[in-house]
mmCIF file of the C-alpha atoms, coordinates in Angstrom:
data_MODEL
# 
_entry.id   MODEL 
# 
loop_
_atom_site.group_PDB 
_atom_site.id 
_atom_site.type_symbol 
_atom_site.label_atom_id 
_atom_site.label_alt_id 
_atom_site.label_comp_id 
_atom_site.label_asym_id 
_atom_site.label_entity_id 
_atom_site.label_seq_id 
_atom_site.pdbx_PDB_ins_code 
_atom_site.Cartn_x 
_atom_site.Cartn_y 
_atom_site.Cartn_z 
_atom_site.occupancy 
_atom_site.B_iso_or_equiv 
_atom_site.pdbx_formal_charge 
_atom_site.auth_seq_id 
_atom_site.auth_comp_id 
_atom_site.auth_asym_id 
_atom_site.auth_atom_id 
_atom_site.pdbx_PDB_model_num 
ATOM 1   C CA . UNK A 1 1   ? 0.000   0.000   0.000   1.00 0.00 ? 1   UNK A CA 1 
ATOM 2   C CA . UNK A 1 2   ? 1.360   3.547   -0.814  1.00 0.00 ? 2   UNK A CA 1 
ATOM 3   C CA . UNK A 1 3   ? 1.082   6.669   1.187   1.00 0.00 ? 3   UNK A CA 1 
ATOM 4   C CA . UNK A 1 4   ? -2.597  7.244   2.978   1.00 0.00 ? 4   UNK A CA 1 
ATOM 5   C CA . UNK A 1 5   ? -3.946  9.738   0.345   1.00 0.00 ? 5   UNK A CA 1 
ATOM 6   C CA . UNK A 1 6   ? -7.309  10.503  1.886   1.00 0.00 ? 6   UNK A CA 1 
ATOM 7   C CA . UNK A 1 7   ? -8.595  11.171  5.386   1.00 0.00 ? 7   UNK A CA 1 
ATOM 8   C CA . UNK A 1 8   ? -11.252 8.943   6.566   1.00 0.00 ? 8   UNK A CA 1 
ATOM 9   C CA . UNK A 1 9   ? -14.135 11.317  6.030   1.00 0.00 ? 9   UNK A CA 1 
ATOM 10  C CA . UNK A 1 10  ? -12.805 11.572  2.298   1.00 0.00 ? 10  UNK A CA 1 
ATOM 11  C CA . UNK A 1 11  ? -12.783 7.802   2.399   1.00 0.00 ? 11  UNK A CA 1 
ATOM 12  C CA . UNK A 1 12  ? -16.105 7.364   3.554   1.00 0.00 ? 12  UNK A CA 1 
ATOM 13  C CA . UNK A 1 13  ? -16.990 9.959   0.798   1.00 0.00 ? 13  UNK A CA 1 
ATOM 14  C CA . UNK A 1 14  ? -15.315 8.157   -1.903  1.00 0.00 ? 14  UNK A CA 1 
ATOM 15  C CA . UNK A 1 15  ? -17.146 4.617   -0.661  1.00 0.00 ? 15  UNK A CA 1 
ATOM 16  C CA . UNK A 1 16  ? -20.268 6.182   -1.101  1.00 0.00 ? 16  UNK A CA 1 
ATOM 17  C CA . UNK A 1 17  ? -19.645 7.604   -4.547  1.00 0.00 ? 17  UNK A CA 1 
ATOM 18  C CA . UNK A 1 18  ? -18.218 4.297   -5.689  1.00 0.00 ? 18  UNK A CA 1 
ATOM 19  C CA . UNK A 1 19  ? -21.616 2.864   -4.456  1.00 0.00 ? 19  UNK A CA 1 
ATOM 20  C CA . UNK A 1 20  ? -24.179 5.110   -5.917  1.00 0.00 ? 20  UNK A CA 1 
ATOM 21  C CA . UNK A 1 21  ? -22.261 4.831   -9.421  1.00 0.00 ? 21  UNK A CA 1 
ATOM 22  C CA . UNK A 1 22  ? -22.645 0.868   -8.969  1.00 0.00 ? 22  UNK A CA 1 
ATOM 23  C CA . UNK A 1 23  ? -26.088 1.457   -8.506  1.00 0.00 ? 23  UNK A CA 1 
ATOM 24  C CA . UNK A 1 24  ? -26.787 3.888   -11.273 1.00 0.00 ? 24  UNK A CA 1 
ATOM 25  C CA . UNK A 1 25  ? -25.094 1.291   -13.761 1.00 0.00 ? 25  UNK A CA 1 
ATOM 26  C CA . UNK A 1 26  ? -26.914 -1.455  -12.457 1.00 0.00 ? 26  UNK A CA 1 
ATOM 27  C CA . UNK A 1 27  ? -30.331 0.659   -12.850 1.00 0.00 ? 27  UNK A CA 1 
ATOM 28  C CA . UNK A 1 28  ? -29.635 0.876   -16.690 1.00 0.00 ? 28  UNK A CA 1 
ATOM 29  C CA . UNK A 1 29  ? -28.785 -2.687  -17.253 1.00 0.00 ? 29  UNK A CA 1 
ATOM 30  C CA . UNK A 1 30  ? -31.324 -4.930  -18.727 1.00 0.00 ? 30  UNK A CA 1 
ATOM 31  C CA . UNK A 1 31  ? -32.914 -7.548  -16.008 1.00 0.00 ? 31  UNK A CA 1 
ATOM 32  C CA . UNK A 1 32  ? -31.663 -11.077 -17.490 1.00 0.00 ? 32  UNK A CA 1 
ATOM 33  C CA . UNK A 1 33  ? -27.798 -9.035  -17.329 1.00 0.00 ? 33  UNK A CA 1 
ATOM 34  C CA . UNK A 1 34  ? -28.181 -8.706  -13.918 1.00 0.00 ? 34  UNK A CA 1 
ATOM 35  C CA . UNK A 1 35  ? -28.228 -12.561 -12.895 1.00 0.00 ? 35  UNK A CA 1 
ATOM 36  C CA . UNK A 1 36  ? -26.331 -13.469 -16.202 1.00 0.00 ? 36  UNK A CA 1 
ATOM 37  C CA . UNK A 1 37  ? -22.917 -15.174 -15.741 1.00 0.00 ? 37  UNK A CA 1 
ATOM 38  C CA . UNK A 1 38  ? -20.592 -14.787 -18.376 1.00 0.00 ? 38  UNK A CA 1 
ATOM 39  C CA . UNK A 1 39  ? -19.127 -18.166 -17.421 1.00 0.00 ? 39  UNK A CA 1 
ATOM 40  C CA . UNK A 1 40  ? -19.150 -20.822 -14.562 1.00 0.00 ? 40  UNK A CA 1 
ATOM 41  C CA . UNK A 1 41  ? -16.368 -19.258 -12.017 1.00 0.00 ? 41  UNK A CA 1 
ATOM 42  C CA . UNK A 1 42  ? -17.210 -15.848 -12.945 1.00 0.00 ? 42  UNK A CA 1 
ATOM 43  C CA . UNK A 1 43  ? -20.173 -14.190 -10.504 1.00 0.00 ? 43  UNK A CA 1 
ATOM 44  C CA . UNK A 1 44  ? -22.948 -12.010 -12.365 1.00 0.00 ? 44  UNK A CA 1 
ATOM 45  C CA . UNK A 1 45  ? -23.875 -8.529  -11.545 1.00 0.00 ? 45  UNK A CA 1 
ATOM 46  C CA . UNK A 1 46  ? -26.044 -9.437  -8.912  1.00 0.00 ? 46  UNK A CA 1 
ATOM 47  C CA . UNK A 1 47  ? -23.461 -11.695 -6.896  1.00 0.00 ? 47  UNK A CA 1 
ATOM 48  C CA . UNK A 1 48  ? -20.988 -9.249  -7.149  1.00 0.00 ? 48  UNK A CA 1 
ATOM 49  C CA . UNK A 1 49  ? -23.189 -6.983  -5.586  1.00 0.00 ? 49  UNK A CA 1 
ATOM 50  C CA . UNK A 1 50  ? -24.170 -9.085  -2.747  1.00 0.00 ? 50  UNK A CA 1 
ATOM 51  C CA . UNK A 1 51  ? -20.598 -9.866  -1.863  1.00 0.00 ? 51  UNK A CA 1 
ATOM 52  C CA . UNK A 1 52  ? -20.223 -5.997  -1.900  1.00 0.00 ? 52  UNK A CA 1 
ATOM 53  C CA . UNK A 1 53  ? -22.806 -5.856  0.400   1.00 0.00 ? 53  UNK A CA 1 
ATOM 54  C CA . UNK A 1 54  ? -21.277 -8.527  2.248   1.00 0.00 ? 54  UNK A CA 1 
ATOM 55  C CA . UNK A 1 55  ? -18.002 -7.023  2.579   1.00 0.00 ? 55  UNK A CA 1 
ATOM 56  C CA . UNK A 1 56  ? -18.681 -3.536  3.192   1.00 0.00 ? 56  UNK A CA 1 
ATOM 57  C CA . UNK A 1 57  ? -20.013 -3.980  6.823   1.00 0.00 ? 57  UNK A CA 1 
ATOM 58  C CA . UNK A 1 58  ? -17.278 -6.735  7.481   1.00 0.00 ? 58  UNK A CA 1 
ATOM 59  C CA . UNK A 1 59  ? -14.260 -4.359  6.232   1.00 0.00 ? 59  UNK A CA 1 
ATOM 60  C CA . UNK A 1 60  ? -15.752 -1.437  8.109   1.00 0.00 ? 60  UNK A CA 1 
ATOM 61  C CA . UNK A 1 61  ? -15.881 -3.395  11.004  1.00 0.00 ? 61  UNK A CA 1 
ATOM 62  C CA . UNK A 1 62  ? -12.656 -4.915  10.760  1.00 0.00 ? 62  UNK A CA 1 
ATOM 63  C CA . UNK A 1 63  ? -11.150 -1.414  10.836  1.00 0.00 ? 63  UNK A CA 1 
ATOM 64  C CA . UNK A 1 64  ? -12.669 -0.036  13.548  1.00 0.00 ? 64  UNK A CA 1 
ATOM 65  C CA . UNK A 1 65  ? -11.495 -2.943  15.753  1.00 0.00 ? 65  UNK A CA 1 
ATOM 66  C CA . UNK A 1 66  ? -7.963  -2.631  14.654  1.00 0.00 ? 66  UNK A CA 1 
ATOM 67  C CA . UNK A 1 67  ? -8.253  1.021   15.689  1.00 0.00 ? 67  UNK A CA 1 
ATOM 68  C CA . UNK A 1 68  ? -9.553  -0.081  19.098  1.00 0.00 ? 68  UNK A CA 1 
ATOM 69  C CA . UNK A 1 69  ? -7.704  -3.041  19.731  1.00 0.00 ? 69  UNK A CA 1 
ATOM 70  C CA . UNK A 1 70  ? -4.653  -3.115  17.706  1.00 0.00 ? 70  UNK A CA 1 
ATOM 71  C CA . UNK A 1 71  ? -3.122  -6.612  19.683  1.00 0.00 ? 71  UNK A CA 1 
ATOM 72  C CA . UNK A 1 72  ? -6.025  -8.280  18.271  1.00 0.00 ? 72  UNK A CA 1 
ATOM 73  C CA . UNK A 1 73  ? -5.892  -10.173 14.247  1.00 0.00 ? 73  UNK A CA 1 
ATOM 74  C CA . UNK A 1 74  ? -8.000  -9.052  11.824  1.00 0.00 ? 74  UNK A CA 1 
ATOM 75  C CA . UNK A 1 75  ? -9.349  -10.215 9.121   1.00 0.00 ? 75  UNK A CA 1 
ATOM 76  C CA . UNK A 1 76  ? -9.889  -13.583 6.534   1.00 0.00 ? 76  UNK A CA 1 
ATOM 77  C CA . UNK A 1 77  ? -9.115  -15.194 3.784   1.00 0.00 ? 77  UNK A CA 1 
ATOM 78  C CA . UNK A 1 78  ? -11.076 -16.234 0.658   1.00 0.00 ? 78  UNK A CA 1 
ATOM 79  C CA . UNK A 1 79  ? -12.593 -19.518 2.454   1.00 0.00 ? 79  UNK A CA 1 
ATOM 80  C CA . UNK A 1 80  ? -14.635 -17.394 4.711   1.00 0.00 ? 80  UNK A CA 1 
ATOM 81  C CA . UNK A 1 81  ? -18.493 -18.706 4.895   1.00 0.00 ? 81  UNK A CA 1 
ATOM 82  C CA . UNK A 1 82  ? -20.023 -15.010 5.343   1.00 0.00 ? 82  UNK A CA 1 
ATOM 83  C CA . UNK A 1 83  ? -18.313 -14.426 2.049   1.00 0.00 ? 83  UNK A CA 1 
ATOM 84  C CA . UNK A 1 84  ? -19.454 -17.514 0.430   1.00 0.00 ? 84  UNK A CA 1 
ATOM 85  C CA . UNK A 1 85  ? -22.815 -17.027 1.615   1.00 0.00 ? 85  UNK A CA 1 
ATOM 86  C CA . UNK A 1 86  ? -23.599 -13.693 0.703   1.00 0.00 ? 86  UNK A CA 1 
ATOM 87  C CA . UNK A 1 87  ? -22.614 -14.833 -3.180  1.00 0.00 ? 87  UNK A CA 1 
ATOM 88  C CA . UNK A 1 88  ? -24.638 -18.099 -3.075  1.00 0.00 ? 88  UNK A CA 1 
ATOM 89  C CA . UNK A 1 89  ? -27.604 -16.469 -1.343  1.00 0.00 ? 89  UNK A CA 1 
ATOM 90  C CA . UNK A 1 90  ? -27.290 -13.829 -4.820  1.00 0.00 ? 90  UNK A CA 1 
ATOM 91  C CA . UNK A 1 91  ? -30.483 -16.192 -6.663  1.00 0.00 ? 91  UNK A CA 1 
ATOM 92  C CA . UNK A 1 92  ? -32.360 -16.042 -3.756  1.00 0.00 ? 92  UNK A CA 1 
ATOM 93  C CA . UNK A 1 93  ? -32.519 -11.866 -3.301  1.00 0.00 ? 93  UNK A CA 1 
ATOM 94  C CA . UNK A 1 94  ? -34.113 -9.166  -5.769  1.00 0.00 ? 94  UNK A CA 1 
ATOM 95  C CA . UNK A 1 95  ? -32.081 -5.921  -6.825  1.00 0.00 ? 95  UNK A CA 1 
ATOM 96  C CA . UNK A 1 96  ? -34.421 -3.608  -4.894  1.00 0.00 ? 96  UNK A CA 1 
ATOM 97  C CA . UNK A 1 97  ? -33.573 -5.417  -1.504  1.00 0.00 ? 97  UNK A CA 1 
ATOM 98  C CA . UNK A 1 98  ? -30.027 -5.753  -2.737  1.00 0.00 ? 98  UNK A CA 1 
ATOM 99  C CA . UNK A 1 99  ? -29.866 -2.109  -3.006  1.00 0.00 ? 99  UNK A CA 1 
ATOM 100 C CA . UNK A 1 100 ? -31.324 -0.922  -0.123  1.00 0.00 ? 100 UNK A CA 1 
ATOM 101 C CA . UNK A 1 101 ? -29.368 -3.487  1.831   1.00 0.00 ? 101 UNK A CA 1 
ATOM 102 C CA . UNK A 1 102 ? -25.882 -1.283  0.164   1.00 0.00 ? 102 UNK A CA 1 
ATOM 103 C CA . UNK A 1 103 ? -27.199 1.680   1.031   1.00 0.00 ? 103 UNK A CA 1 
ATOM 104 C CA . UNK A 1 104 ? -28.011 1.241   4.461   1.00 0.00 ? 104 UNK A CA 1 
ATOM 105 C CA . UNK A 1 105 ? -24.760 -0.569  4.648   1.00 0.00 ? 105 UNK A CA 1 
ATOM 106 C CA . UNK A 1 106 ? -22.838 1.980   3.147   1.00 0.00 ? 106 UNK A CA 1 
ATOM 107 C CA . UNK A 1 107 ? -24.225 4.790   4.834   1.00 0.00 ? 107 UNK A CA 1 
ATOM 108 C CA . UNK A 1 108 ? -23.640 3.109   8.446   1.00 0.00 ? 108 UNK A CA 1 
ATOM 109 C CA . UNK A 1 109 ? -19.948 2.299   7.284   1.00 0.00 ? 109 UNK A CA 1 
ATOM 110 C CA . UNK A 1 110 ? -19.349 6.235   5.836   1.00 0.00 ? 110 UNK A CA 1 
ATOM 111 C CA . UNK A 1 111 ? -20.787 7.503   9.448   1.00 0.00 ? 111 UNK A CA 1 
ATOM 112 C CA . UNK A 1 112 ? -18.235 5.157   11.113  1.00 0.00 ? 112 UNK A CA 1 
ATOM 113 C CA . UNK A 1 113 ? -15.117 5.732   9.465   1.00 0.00 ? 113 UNK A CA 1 
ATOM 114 C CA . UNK A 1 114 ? -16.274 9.409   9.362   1.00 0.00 ? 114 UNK A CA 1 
ATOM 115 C CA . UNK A 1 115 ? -15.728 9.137   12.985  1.00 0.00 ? 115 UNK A CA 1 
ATOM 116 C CA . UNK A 1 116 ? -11.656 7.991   12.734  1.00 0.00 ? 116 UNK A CA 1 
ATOM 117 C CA . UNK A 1 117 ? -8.970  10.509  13.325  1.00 0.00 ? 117 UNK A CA 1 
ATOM 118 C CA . UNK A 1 118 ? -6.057  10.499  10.341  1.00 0.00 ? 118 UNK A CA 1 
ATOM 119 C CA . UNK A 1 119 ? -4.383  9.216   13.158  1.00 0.00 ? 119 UNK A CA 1 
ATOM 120 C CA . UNK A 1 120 ? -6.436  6.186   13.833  1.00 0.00 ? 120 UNK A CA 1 
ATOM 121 C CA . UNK A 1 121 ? -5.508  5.404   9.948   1.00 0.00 ? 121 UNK A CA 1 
ATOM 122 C CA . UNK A 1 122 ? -1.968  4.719   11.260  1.00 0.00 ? 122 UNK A CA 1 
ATOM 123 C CA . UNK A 1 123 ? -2.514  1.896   14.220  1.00 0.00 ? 123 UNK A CA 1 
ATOM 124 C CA . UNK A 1 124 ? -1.292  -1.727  13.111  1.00 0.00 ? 124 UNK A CA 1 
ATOM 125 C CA . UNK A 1 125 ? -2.473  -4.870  13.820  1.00 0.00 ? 125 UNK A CA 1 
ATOM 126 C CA . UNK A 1 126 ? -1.642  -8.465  12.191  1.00 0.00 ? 126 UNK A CA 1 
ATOM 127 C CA . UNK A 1 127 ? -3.868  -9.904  9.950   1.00 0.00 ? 127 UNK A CA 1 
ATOM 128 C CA . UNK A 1 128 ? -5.065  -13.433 10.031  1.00 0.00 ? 128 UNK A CA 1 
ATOM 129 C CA . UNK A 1 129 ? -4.277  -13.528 6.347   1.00 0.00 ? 129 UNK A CA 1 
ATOM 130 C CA . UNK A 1 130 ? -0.767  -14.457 6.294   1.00 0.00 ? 130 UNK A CA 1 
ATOM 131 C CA . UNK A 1 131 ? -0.098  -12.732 3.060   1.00 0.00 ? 131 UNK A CA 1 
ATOM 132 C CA . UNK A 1 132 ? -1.059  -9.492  4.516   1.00 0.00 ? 132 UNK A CA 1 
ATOM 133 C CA . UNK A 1 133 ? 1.159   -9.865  7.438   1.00 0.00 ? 133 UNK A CA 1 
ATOM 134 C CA . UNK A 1 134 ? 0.820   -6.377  10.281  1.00 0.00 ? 134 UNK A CA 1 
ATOM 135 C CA . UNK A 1 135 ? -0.883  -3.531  7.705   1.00 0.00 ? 135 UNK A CA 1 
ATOM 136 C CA . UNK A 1 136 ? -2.162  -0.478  9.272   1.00 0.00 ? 136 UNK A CA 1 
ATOM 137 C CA . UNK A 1 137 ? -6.031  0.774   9.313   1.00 0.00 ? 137 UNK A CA 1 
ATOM 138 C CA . UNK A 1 138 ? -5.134  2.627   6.652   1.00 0.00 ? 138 UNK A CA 1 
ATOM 139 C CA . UNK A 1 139 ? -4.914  -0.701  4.344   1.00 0.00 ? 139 UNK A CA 1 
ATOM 140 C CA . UNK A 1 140 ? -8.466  -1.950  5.191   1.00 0.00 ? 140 UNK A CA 1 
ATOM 141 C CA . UNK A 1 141 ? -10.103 1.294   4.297   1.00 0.00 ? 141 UNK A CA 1 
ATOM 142 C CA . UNK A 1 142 ? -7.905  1.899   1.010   1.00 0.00 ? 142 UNK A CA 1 
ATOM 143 C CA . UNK A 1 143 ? -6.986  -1.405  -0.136  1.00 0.00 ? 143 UNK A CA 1 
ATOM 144 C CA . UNK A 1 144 ? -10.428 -3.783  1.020   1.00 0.00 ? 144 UNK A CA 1 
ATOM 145 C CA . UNK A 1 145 ? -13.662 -1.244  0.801   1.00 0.00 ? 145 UNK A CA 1 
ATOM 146 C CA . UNK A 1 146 ? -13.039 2.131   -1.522  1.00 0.00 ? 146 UNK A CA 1 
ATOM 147 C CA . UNK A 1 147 ? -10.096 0.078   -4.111  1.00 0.00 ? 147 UNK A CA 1 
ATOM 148 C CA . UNK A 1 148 ? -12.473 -2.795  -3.738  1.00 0.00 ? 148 UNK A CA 1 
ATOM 149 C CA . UNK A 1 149 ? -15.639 -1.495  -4.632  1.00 0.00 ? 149 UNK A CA 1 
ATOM 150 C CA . UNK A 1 150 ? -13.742 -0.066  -7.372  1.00 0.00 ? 150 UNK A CA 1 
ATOM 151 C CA . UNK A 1 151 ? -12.538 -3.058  -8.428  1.00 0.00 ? 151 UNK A CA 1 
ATOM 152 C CA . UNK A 1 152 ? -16.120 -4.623  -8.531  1.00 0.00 ? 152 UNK A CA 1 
ATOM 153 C CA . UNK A 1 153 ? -17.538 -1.808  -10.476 1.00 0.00 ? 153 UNK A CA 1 
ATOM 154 C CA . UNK A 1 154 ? -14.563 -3.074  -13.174 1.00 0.00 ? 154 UNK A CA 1 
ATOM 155 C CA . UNK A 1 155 ? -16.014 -6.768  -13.145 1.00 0.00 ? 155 UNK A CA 1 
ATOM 156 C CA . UNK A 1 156 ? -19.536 -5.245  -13.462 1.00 0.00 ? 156 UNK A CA 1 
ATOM 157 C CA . UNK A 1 157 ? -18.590 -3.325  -16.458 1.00 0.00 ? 157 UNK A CA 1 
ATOM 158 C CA . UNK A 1 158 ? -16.916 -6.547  -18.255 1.00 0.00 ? 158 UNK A CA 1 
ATOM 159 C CA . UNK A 1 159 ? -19.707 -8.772  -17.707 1.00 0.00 ? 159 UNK A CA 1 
ATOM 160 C CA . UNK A 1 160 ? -21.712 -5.826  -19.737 1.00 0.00 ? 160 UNK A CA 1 
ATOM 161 C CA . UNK A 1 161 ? -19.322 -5.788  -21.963 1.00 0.00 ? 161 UNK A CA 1 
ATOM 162 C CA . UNK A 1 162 ? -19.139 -9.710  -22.424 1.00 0.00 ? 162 UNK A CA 1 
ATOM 163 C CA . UNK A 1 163 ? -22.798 -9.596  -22.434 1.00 0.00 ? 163 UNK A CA 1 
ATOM 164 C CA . UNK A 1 164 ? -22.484 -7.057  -25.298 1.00 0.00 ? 164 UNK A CA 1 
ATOM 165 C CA . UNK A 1 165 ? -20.317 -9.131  -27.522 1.00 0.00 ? 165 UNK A CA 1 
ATOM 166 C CA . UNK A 1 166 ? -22.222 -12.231 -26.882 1.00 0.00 ? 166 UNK A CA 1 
ATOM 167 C CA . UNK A 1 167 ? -25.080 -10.302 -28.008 1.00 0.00 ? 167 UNK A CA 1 
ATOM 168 C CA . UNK A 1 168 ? -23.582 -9.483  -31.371 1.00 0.00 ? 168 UNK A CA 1 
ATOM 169 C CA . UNK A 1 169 ? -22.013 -12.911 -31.918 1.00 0.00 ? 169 UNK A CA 1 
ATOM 170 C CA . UNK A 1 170 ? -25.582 -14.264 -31.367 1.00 0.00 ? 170 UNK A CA 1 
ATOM 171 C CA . UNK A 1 171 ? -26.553 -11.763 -34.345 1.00 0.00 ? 171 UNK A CA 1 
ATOM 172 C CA . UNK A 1 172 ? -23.996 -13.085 -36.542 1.00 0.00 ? 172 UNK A CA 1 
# 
């Protein structure tokens, strides 16, 4: 991770954004898009976003307790049944519950991190990742909620696009 570029009120303002543009995308897709899967191990729109819903409350939490108890391990890996759950329970859930779910979510993790001091951005803790090793706050808010809701809105954007060109090889 680089330098800490924002302060956590610019962080929680940047999470937001990167939610609502999610959101507006998602509102313009067509409705088979949304649950289509451009292929077996790749998740469609609408597990992607309830494994952003998912993580947003974990990560947020995960920070806050690093900032308040910095001998404790934050923190998981990619096995983690919350995280599996959230993206198997996707065919089960509607967008408009998905949605309000994230904003709720979001909003309660921007008013939380809004709360951190710059300073609370710097305590360290050890993760119970071992490829993370001791990271400061600072990581979880940059690197595993705003950079990863960024990512996300990437992988929603290529499944439209894949969904795109399957669309016109269909027409071929």
């Amino acid at each position: 991770m680089g330098e800490q570029t924002r302060s956590p009120q610019q962080s929680a303002a940047r999470l937001t954004e990167m939610v609502d543009q999610i959101l507006d995308e998602v509102h313009r897709l067509p409705e088979d898009l949304i649950t289509w899967k451009p292929a077996d191990d790749v998740w469609s729109v609408l597990e992607i976003l309830c494994h952003v819903d998912e993580f947003i409350p974990f990560w947020t939490g995960e920070t806050v307790r690093v900032v308040r108890d910095p001998a404790g391990e934050w923190g998981r890996d990619h096995t983690d049944s919350r995280r599996l759950e959230a993206v198997k329970a996707a065919p089960t859930r509607r967008l408009p519950d998905v949605e309000r779910s994230l904003r709720a979510g979001v909003a309660d993790a921007a008013a939380r991190l809004s709360t951190l001091r710059e300073t609370d951005l710097h305590v360290e803790a050890r993760s119970r990742n071992p490829r993370w090793g001791v990271k400061p706050a600072a990581f979880i808010v940059d690197d595993l909620l705003v950079h990863h809701v960024e990512k996300h809105l990437g992988q929603i954007r290529r499944n439209v696009a894949q969904y795109g060109e399957r669309s016109t090889r269909q027409q071929v």
